[in-house]
Amino acid sequence: MTTGAVPRAEVAGLLCPSFSPASKSCICYVDGGLNVHGIEGDIFSYLIQYYTIHGSLSTGANETSCNFNQNAIPPGRCSTENAAPWGRTFGGVGGKPNGEDKPAGGFGSGRTFGNRATSGNRFEERKFSSFDREVVDDDQESQSNREVSRRGGMIAGGNRDGRGSGRGGFGRFGNDETEKQDRRQTFGGFGSKRGGFGASSGDSQNRGRGGRGGYKGSNEEVIGGFGRGMWKSDGDSEAGDGAGPKVTYVPPPPPEEEEAIFAHYQTGINFDKYDNILVEVSGHDPPPAILTFEEANLCPTLMKNIARTGYLKLTPVQKYSIPIIMAGRDLMACAQTGSGKTAAFLIPILAHMMRDGVTATQFEQQQQPECIIVAPTRELINQIFLESRKFAHGTCIRPVVTYGGTQTGHSLRQIMQGCNILCATPGRLLDFIGREKIGLRKLQYLVLDEADRMLDMGFGPDMKKLISSPGMPSKENRQTLMFSATFPEEIQRLAGEFLKAEYLFVVVGQVGGACSDVQQTILKVNQYDKREKLVEILNGTGDKRTMVFVETKKKADFIATFLCQENIATTSIHGDREQREREEALYYFRSGKCPVLVATSVAARGLDIENVQHVINFDLPSTIDEYVHRIGRTGRCGNIGKATSFFDANSDSPIAQPLVKVLADAQQEVPVWLEEIACTSGGIGFSSPRGNMFASVDSRKVYHGKENHHSGGGGGFTASNISAPDESWD
Ligand SMILES: Nc1ncnc2c1ncn2[C@@H]1O[C@H](COP(=O)(O)OP(=O)(O)OP(=O)(O)O)[C@@H](O)[C@H]1O
């Protein structure tokens, strides 16, 4: 596989075990599945995609470009002599890129990818070549990383210290534990191999630890903490044992100008229809709902902030949740995506804090927040933080955010300046509690947003750790609030551990129901035709902001690359991208510079992006709850949206049954063929724990009535085997 190997030589910044300086070439071969051997195949293919998307590859003394000649394999030869620039070789059909007479075979004649991806036979360095790298400024410490980023994440010339967060993604490349075998087989060179640089393809703990890694920069910040276990959901490698790279990314500061702080988008034509949705409150002695903000008896500053945010009317979840929270009750609330759950908990919490005269205390070594909010993804927790800033504006209450993938020193400095509301992802929160930077003595409110996700297998252990942390008030002595659009019964049961026995359960509409403002279309498209169909749809929608969901991180990059080649301005977000890149991707998507965002499930929940008009499930998710969250990125706050899902009968049949139910419940057209598949498939073992059962009731009633809602397709899941997805989210 490798001949004349000179270890640690580089190919375009990639350590290439087979690089020979004499011939400036490396020997490698491409197998039938398009796995490139000899230079860490998966990583290599990822690099190609990466450079194609980010287009910052340059060639220098220690760099070379590679081509893979499909006709000459195995083995194929890659060399500087016959190489076209990388950005131009991807996607060819085993021949000459774009008609040029080069021996470059391209990388596209695999079983699934490639043949159809080659209209131009060319990936050019275009719109995304620099990604405006200066948008977010790093601090001094991360100078070298800045260089890394400008160049697209890799540095030529040897093992650079100070890679910092670098291309941490490689560390986990190939760790797609949940990637389905069938998909792997048809996915050509992307996703069939495990491992990679610093990868630990094992369990989720290792995933987090080995995570972004393999490199250790000289300027690493060694951080003590709870040790390995706690990192499993964090997804960055500020590891407790100092083995991971330092994370140096400092996010841009939040806006200070009032106009930006209170920026919001318009409610849609269906906003008033929220009033017609049935709301059910279960539990003892619930306080009555309020109909207007005035009835909530909020202090003038908060009222003013609410008005500036553009809220005139309460949404149903707010009508019920605000008085419940203000009455000091624990709450589990389930309401459709985009219907204002964030404000439903922030407003009453802030109302209490303002009433109690809470003020931030600066420069205390250990901050004691009154409220902790946790959410499963970095972008979501940041969004919640920005919302809390709106409502707290002009008061002495200080919200702070901290999440993985960002420099801890920066977060700590923010916290030290005073912290009343701490918005955090779980790994980072546990770290700070473990390091006694955050104390829990004053904690009154614990909020789990996307609570079903926070309690499932992925984050559940972290949440348990959190509630048993030293100083954590018992559930009797704190107020615990849980919000989501989906609440599988098993998760509801688990939630009991966190909530007082007499908690209230508010259900707006149906638990797990899709937002009825989203027009859902299911298309039967087989694996091989998906890309063509995607391009057809995107070409027909012009500049409409569209999110395209795929199943794996690698595929996200691949599809983004492919769309770029098709001249569709696209960016991507997934857990193998650096945090800086993730935020840039969102920035470009939000601003409309890249109207298409290819995403994994990391972007499925909570993200509130204005004007997302279309969600495309290129791959259907494996659970119906995930489907509901994904399509909920559009049709928010009374606006209408569209969701199109590609259904491949070979792999998606198990979700047919719950899908039919979701469509029917949302008064959507159910294709006859889908109903037929649903009838024959049964959905066993695939759907969410609730299978095809859509409880519109509090699961406590279910126990009392001894009903069994797992018949007919629940698949016998228990809470502990609700799968953690492909992503490490936190
Ligand atoms: N009462 C209101 N009036 C007008 N706009 C509102 C109101 N409440 C919330 N919004 C806006 O609606 C949008 C969706 O709210 P939010 O993100 O809280 O939804 P969500 O229910 O948490 O959705 P998801 O389930 O996807 O997390 C936000 O832009 C928010 O500012």
XYZ file of C-alpha atoms in Angstrom, residues 283-696:
414
model
C -51.253 17.513 37.536
C -52.765 18.861 40.694
C -54.165 22.299 41.069
C -52.716 24.144 38.115
C -52.980 27.911 38.198
C -55.234 29.397 35.528
C -53.753 30.417 32.226
C -53.267 34.063 31.425
C -54.436 35.615 28.208
C -52.237 38.683 28.003
C -48.783 39.781 29.104
C -50.463 42.393 31.294
C -52.151 39.678 33.330
C -48.772 38.236 34.232
C -48.080 41.223 36.395
C -44.556 41.692 35.158
C -42.348 44.584 36.158
C -42.195 47.557 33.770
C -38.662 46.851 32.546
C -39.587 43.346 31.560
C -42.766 44.531 29.894
C -40.750 47.063 27.972
C -38.281 44.417 26.844
C -41.066 42.113 25.760
C -42.583 44.899 23.700
C -39.233 45.720 22.127
C -38.864 42.057 21.225
C -42.028 42.483 19.212
C -44.217 40.196 21.275
C -47.776 41.464 21.351
C -49.681 38.302 22.107
C -48.848 35.233 24.117
C -48.545 31.885 22.401
C -50.443 29.009 24.031
C -47.407 27.500 25.698
C -46.657 30.916 27.172
C -50.229 31.424 28.372
C -50.026 28.291 30.441
C -46.380 28.059 31.383
C -45.846 31.610 32.586
C -48.385 31.435 35.444
C -47.290 27.900 36.351
C -43.658 28.924 36.654
C -44.557 32.116 38.458
C -46.496 30.030 40.947
C -43.291 28.177 41.725
C -44.400 24.881 40.223
C -42.229 22.376 38.410
C -43.205 21.997 34.811
C -42.835 19.717 31.862
C -44.142 21.475 28.766
C -44.578 20.093 25.314
C -45.516 22.373 22.461
C -44.921 22.396 18.770
C -41.700 23.634 17.258
C -41.370 27.364 16.847
C -44.202 28.225 19.209
C -42.269 30.260 21.750
C -41.138 27.824 24.417
C -37.968 29.800 25.116
C -39.832 32.891 26.215
C -42.266 30.666 28.088
C -39.560 29.877 30.614
C -37.368 32.955 30.369
C -40.081 35.513 31.048
C -41.342 34.082 34.351
C -37.833 33.295 35.591
C -36.718 36.833 34.869
C -39.905 38.199 36.378
C -39.072 36.430 39.626
C -35.492 37.533 39.567
C -36.468 41.126 38.972
C -39.028 40.935 41.722
C -36.364 39.533 44.065
C -33.887 42.235 43.095
C -31.270 39.789 41.839
C -28.057 41.519 40.826
C -24.814 40.217 39.477
C -21.745 40.194 41.695
C -18.484 40.713 39.921
C -15.109 39.163 40.576
C -16.126 36.366 42.844
C -13.982 33.356 42.282
C -16.990 31.146 42.374
C -20.166 32.443 40.827
C -23.496 31.253 42.158
C -26.109 31.539 39.427
C -29.763 31.619 40.368
C -30.693 29.907 37.150
C -29.019 27.287 35.003
C -30.316 26.504 31.537
C -28.963 23.529 29.648
C -29.506 22.604 26.029
C -27.974 19.931 23.838
C -26.200 21.995 21.213
C -23.829 24.894 21.318
C -25.716 26.975 18.810
C -28.967 26.455 20.610
C -27.636 27.398 24.010
C -26.130 30.504 22.499
C -29.488 31.371 21.010
C -31.161 30.943 24.392
C -28.505 33.170 25.910
C -29.226 35.875 23.360
C -32.932 35.611 24.135
C -32.264 35.928 27.840
C -30.181 39.030 27.183
C -33.158 40.598 25.493
C -35.459 40.080 28.410
C -32.831 40.993 31.003
C -31.811 44.153 29.187
C -31.646 47.222 31.402
C -31.583 45.185 34.603
C -28.731 44.075 36.855
C -29.351 40.441 36.000
C -26.503 39.006 34.024
C -26.922 36.034 31.721
C -23.731 34.280 30.594
C -23.196 31.520 28.080
C -20.603 28.796 27.937
C -20.376 25.877 25.576
C -17.938 23.373 24.181
C -15.591 24.249 21.373
C -14.777 27.635 22.837
C -11.951 28.770 25.018
C -12.677 28.043 28.646
C -10.559 30.943 29.859
C -12.767 33.314 27.959
C -15.917 31.720 29.359
C -14.542 31.872 32.868
C -13.754 35.541 32.511
C -17.313 36.144 31.378
C -18.650 34.204 34.310
C -16.415 35.997 36.771
C -17.954 39.277 35.742
C -21.165 38.088 37.305
C -23.517 35.304 36.434
C -27.164 35.039 37.376
C -28.371 32.980 34.470
C -25.909 30.450 33.199
C -26.718 29.055 29.775
C -24.509 26.046 29.221
C -24.018 22.821 27.381
C -23.696 19.906 29.764
C -20.016 19.051 29.441
C -18.872 22.576 29.998
C -21.254 23.068 32.881
C -20.057 19.958 34.680
C -16.486 21.001 34.138
C -17.045 24.382 35.713
C -18.960 22.917 38.602
C -16.188 20.365 39.114
C -13.605 23.111 39.114
C -15.693 25.073 41.574
C -16.035 27.980 39.239
C -19.764 27.556 39.435
C -21.461 26.980 42.745
C -24.995 25.766 43.128
C -25.821 27.258 46.498
C -28.166 29.913 45.140
C -29.660 27.853 42.366
C -33.420 28.255 42.151
C -34.224 27.342 38.575
C -32.939 24.450 36.548
C -34.168 24.462 32.957
C -33.718 21.626 30.515
C -34.526 22.807 27.025
C -35.041 20.002 24.525
C -35.544 18.032 27.675
C -36.205 14.699 26.019
C -32.830 14.954 24.357
C -31.199 16.062 27.582
C -32.482 12.998 29.352
C -31.869 10.352 26.731
C -28.886 8.108 26.509
C -26.621 10.803 25.122
C -26.992 13.392 27.844
C -28.932 11.562 30.543
C -25.836 10.533 32.495
C -24.572 14.099 32.459
C -27.900 15.342 33.723
C -27.831 12.817 36.521
C -24.342 13.949 37.352
C -25.588 17.491 37.382
C -28.396 16.904 39.832
C -26.096 14.971 42.120
C -23.354 17.589 41.971
C -22.176 18.898 45.315
C -24.368 21.741 46.422
C -27.185 21.053 43.980
C -30.422 21.833 45.806
C -32.710 18.843 46.024
C -35.643 18.816 43.650
C -37.807 19.942 46.552
C -35.664 23.019 46.912
C -35.328 24.104 43.329
C -37.730 24.653 40.480
C -37.127 22.331 37.571
C -38.539 23.134 34.151
C -38.472 20.969 31.073
C -39.448 21.988 27.564
C -39.553 20.222 24.252
C -41.707 19.581 21.220
C -41.358 15.849 21.777
C -41.557 13.809 24.946
C -41.392 10.047 24.563
C -43.054 8.278 27.423
C -39.894 6.644 28.670
C -38.297 10.015 28.890
C -41.272 11.376 30.767
C -40.743 8.623 33.289
C -37.072 9.436 33.639
C -37.949 13.062 34.113
C -39.722 12.149 37.319
C -36.326 11.849 38.966
C -35.699 15.495 38.319
C -39.109 16.942 39.032
C -41.186 17.265 42.155
C -43.914 14.650 42.338
C -46.602 17.218 41.805
C -45.160 18.745 38.671
C -47.527 20.002 36.033
C -47.521 18.790 32.477
C -48.657 21.152 29.737
C -49.316 19.734 26.311
C -50.133 22.063 23.472
C -51.651 19.983 20.725
C -50.204 16.505 20.690
C -47.022 15.339 22.254
C -44.573 15.009 19.440
C -46.897 16.444 16.837
C -45.432 18.259 13.871
C -46.095 21.922 13.390
C -49.148 22.199 11.191
C -47.747 25.284 9.477
C -45.251 23.099 7.694
C -46.447 21.617 4.457
C -44.946 18.146 4.413
C -44.193 16.213 1.257
C -42.758 12.728 1.148
C -41.130 11.696 -2.099
C -40.138 8.190 -2.943
C -36.548 8.595 -4.031
C -34.005 5.862 -3.976
C -30.514 6.319 -2.703
C -29.043 6.664 -6.160
C -31.371 9.368 -7.339
C -31.288 11.584 -4.302
C -28.661 14.019 -5.435
C -30.273 14.580 -8.764
C -33.581 15.205 -7.073
C -31.982 17.540 -4.586
C -30.452 19.664 -7.297
C -33.707 19.701 -9.191
C -35.543 20.983 -6.123
C -32.914 23.518 -5.196
C -32.666 24.835 -8.713
C -36.385 25.346 -8.635
C -36.436 27.245 -5.361
C -33.999 30.007 -6.202
C -32.530 31.727 -3.187
C -35.021 30.419 -0.670
C -33.311 29.516 2.523
C -33.199 25.751 2.706
C -31.850 23.303 5.233
C -30.835 19.916 3.916
C -30.539 17.214 6.537
C -28.341 14.197 6.028
C -27.513 11.306 8.275
C -23.770 11.582 8.770
C -21.125 14.205 9.133
C -19.153 12.989 6.182
C -22.181 13.005 4.010
C -22.931 16.548 5.073
C -19.593 17.653 3.743
C -19.959 15.607 0.661
C -23.380 16.921 -0.222
C -22.302 20.479 0.516
C -19.364 19.992 -1.785
C -21.522 18.500 -4.428
C -23.984 21.391 -4.277
C -21.161 23.890 -4.542
C -20.083 22.147 -7.669
C -23.579 22.550 -8.953
C -23.243 26.288 -8.356
C -25.600 26.290 -5.422
C -24.141 28.416 -2.641
C -24.023 26.003 0.241
C -22.425 25.647 3.608
C -22.550 22.889 6.190
C -22.821 22.365 9.892
C -22.013 19.220 11.805
C -20.113 17.999 14.797
C -16.818 17.471 13.052
C -16.507 21.104 12.105
C -14.668 23.474 14.351
C -16.889 25.675 16.414
C -15.695 28.689 14.503
C -16.721 27.031 11.287
C -20.070 26.014 12.684
C -20.789 29.568 13.675
C -19.566 30.897 10.375
C -21.784 28.449 8.574
C -24.775 29.655 10.541
C -23.801 33.239 9.949
C -23.651 32.720 6.207
C -26.895 30.841 6.220
C -28.712 33.348 8.409
C -27.451 36.248 6.350
C -28.533 34.541 3.144
C -25.027 34.478 1.669
C -25.342 30.723 1.569
C -29.031 30.020 1.186
C -28.474 26.299 1.557
C -27.262 24.729 4.775
C -26.473 21.052 4.790
C -26.726 19.755 8.312
C -26.713 16.703 10.468
C -28.974 16.300 13.443
C -26.808 18.776 15.315
C -28.988 21.468 13.739
C -32.278 19.646 14.088
C -33.374 21.069 17.393
C -34.193 24.508 18.568
C -32.440 26.637 15.993
C -34.576 29.632 15.216
C -33.438 31.041 11.908
C -35.505 33.618 10.175
C -36.993 32.819 6.853
C -36.083 29.175 6.533
C -38.612 28.291 3.931
C -37.749 24.752 3.141
C -36.373 21.757 5.002
C -35.259 18.822 2.920
C -34.638 15.462 4.504
C -32.120 14.106 2.052
C -31.919 11.204 4.458
C -34.823 10.567 6.738
C -33.807 10.327 10.356
C -34.145 7.104 12.251
C -36.681 8.425 14.731
C -39.906 10.259 14.199
C -39.105 12.743 16.937
C -36.014 13.779 15.080
C -38.149 14.238 11.987
C -40.516 16.507 13.883
C -37.657 18.650 15.154
C -35.953 18.854 11.788
C -38.996 20.016 9.885
C -39.676 22.427 12.707
C -36.782 24.608 11.530
C -39.320 26.062 9.155
C -42.896 27.155 9.724
C -42.044 28.979 12.919
C -44.040 31.474 14.864
C -47.053 31.373 12.568
C -45.047 31.526 9.361
C -45.612 28.851 6.813
C -42.910 26.508 5.623
C -42.278 23.478 3.519
C -40.622 20.150 4.238
C -39.684 17.608 1.620
C -38.388 14.197 2.590
C -36.742 11.616 0.405
C -38.044 8.228 1.321
C -35.956 5.286 0.234
C -38.016 2.162 0.751
C -34.853 0.116 1.211
C -33.776 1.932 4.303
C -36.667 4.043 5.526
C -39.532 1.579 5.777
C -39.308 1.287 9.535
C -40.192 4.957 9.960
C -43.167 4.719 7.593
C -45.707 3.988 10.260
C -44.950 6.855 12.628
C -44.473 9.098 9.633
C -47.968 8.355 8.400
C -49.282 9.205 11.835
C -47.400 12.496 12.009
C -48.616 13.463 8.557
C -52.197 12.560 9.311
C -52.190 14.355 12.644
C -50.908 17.481 10.969
C -53.600 17.201 8.285
C -51.072 16.517 5.592
C -51.563 14.401 2.538
C -50.387 10.850 3.104
C -49.174 9.168 -0.070
C -50.894 5.857 -0.724
C -47.576 4.115 -1.301
C -46.385 5.291 2.099
C -49.495 3.946 3.774
C -48.913 0.634 2.077
C -45.336 0.491 3.274
C -46.476 1.487 6.746
C -49.011 -1.331 6.777
C -46.455 -3.928 5.838
C -43.413 -2.654 7.707
C -44.771 -2.274 11.204
C -41.980 0.009 12.273
C -40.510 -2.434 14.691
C -37.365 -1.381 16.399
C -36.826 1.779 14.512
C -38.949 4.559 15.689
C -38.649 6.511 18.838
C -39.521 4.738 22.019
C -43.088 5.756 21.628
C -43.148 4.012 18.293
C -46.356 4.881 16.604
C -48.045 5.851 19.814
C -48.669 9.545 20.070
C -49.702 10.201 23.581
C -51.444 13.458 24.021
